[in-house]
Amino acid sequence: MLDEAHRRLLRGTDVVVGVVDCGGRPLTEEMLVGLEIVAPRELGHQHGKFTEMDVDAVIARRPRVALVDDLAHTNAPGSRNEKRIQDVEEILDAGIDVISTVDVRQLASLNDVVESITGVPERETIPDAAVRRADQIEFVDLTPEELRRRIADGDVYTPGRADAALANYFRPGNLTALRELALLWVADGVDEYLREHRGRHGFDAMWPTRERVVVALTGGPEGDTLIRRAARIAGRGSGGELLAVHVARSDGLSGSSPADLARQRRLVDSLDGTFHSVVGDDVPGALLDFARGEDATQIVLGSSRRKPWQFVLGPGVGATVAARAGDIDTHIVTHEYAGRGRDDRPRRTVTARGRAVLAWVVALLGPPALTAALVPIRGNAALPHDMLLFLALTVAVALFGGLWQGVTTAVLGSLFMDYHMTPPLDTLDIAAPGNVLALVVFVVIALAVASVVDLAARRTQQAERGRAEAETLGFLAGSVLRGERALPALLERVRVTFDMRSVSLLRRDGPRGSWESVGSVGVDPPTRPDTAEVEVAVDESLVLVLSGRPLPADTRRVLGAFAAQAALVLERGALVAEAAEARRLDEGNRVDTALFAMVARDLRAPLAAIKAGASGLRVEEVDWERADRAELLATIEAGADRLDRLIGNLLDMSRLRMGTVDPLPSDIALDEVIPGAVARAARSGVRVSIPETLPTVRADAELLERVMANLVENAVLHTPADTPVTVAAGTARGRVELRVVDRGPGLPDDAKDRVFEAFARHGDAPRSRGVGLGLAVARGFAEAMGGSLAAEDTPGGGLTMVFALPVSTGPNPGGVRGELAS
């Protein structure tokens, strides 16, 4: 950045330095010589003073170019903008060009990858899009060896930090991985620019800058083979990409199993590929449009599953794509399902059995019946009128029954008209050539109308089925977005949607294991797949079974989506349970580790004091004065008291963790309990102000004393010796509040809640002031009694602990003491 500034300065460009972090680097400071530097702003904060770029001064100076170092920097508290990138946007809006720097570690999309490589989280990040918007990105590339040499020479870190940096973060392996990340990120940007350039200038020819392999999926069983073969092709060279695409027809007539597509999507993801779904009636054309739009270099398709006689209808998708692919290489991969036919096509029969039978009856009996009705008046009606009546009958039969019933009606109608309505009558001979043409036209029109009516009826029914499926899948997707993932609710939705008696989700361990129900709803749910009417396999070990009635094949698509969602719900539940258990174990391990460390460290001090005092008193050669003896006895007593408090807090914390605190609430008058509890916690230096007019509270007397003792002890520890601690009480918001007020150093806002965590100490508090359990125990006991404990600032300096308790509703203000469950 500084090199570029000097080059532009030599060309006469007005360049100023907005902010540059030298970091104690002599070479960087030398390169600032000769550049105008805008003075920074100084900001005061409770932790000290900070300097940040003065945005207003830079804009007021109005240079042609401003240098702004560390684009991802987070500004100090009190700045106008939270991030430096926002400062840069203001400068850009003022018409000033900005040259900045950013580290590959700070790109948001790579943050987790960088942490997994280096083991160090990067807290200052910047969105990739903010960097992509730059007019020009220059990648400054250094080999790991060259960068390590610069660090060793002191060009990056001060000599005292260089050795540690080289031994930890800047190891050759880390630097090589980070370098590769940076190269790939910049290459992606170049690739995106290349696509925009080709689109802007209308270049259709392929520019194979890297291998991009598109694999076409139908959702059939051969998909796994095709995906793996395409992945091997893409992996032959560095930087290859795998793109899987499924082309769905817009009419929904060739839909595939959602469960199979979901499984294949997961396989693509596991192979670092991407899955895409496009809609198009011309499958080869849609596939090639997608491939060209992605700059694909190769297409992988499976051998057709059509049977040999079906090729008379056309060459098939694979042959069509190969013929029209142009400069895209096409691979036709054989598989075990080739030539076996397809079983995932929609059913062509769209009428129910009852309607089909009735339509055949009308198709066979309708033409004779209509002929019998027309024979008495055949001399009075013209042949065109008869044809219209038979055509109406054909349309009605096709609309009610289907294509073949309509064709049958048309053929029989033409024969009956020829025999009974066309001169010469009662014979199949036709005298007039015009009547021959009329009958032929009637048959053609009747067949065409029957075909169109049948197609329209099928499309209508398919549209209705598609609408129902869309509503069901929309509800399913909505439930996922709303977080409604409970397995019983999902199974109940399956049962209601398909009108079944019961639904079960079964799982087994291994191919020979017994089936186990992981969720079921309804009456008498099936426990094995062979006892159910409908079975939908999710994977090798999971199956969704339904009992009640057989379901038609065209419902399997939606049912497959439900089955796939049930598997996801089950998997998510297991992951949530594992995460909760891991958190519980981690918390337990953390507390146990802290307990062991505390026992090894903090029990020694009081034990050492007790031992030293007792050993001194046992020395017979020394004739102790009364004052010295009293001092040794006081040391022993103080150590014993500290040890007693320490062990008590440990036991209390263990009971809180185990959930065995069982308060015995009673009506308590605070003016009778609090003074004694305070006196036992601190011998002097505590002022107690409890009005006698306070209402009684509902609390456990022993737990109340424990809470107050811990709060008072904590306040005394953090208050200067010549400053008293105050305990006061009052009512607020329908509760009684006990306030323990000290004049100590206080706490910042972000530490007021954290101080109640186990083993928490603020700042540089000495170890002699306890192990950090007193406040954690106090809050646990307070919440167990239905109260609350919080910290707030003391006016004028210090900290106030606010202990709120519910007001009792009973008439008796007696002080029956509660007990702590063991």
PDB file of C-alpha atoms in Angstrom, residues 570-589:
ATOM      1  CA  LEU A 570     -34.725 -37.832  14.355  1.00  0.00           C
ATOM      2  CA  GLU A 571     -31.155 -36.908  13.466  1.00  0.00           C
ATOM      3  CA  ARG A 572     -31.581 -33.380  14.793  1.00  0.00           C
ATOM      4  CA  GLY A 573     -33.033 -34.693  18.053  1.00  0.00           C
ATOM      5  CA  ALA A 574     -30.057 -36.981  18.491  1.00  0.00           C
ATOM      6  CA  LEU A 575     -27.639 -34.139  17.772  1.00  0.00           C
ATOM      7  CA  VAL A 576     -29.421 -31.824  20.203  1.00  0.00           C
ATOM      8  CA  ALA A 577     -29.321 -34.507  22.906  1.00  0.00           C
ATOM      9  CA  GLU A 578     -25.622 -35.147  22.242  1.00  0.00           C
ATOM     10  CA  ALA A 579     -24.881 -31.426  22.349  1.00  0.00           C
ATOM     11  CA  ALA A 580     -26.776 -31.015  25.626  1.00  0.00           C
ATOM     12  CA  GLU A 581     -24.970 -33.988  27.139  1.00  0.00           C
ATOM     13  CA  ALA A 582     -21.641 -32.640  25.894  1.00  0.00           C
ATOM     14  CA  ARG A 583     -22.381 -29.249  27.422  1.00  0.00           C
ATOM     15  CA  ARG A 584     -23.377 -30.873  30.710  1.00  0.00           C
ATOM     16  CA  LEU A 585     -20.243 -32.993  30.775  1.00  0.00           C
ATOM     17  CA  ASP A 586     -18.089 -30.033  29.792  1.00  0.00           C
ATOM     18  CA  GLU A 587     -19.598 -27.902  32.540  1.00  0.00           C
ATOM     19  CA  GLY A 588     -19.159 -30.720  35.030  1.00  0.00           C
ATOM     20  CA  ASN A 589     -15.562 -31.266  33.967  1.00  0.00           C
TER      21      ASN A 589
END
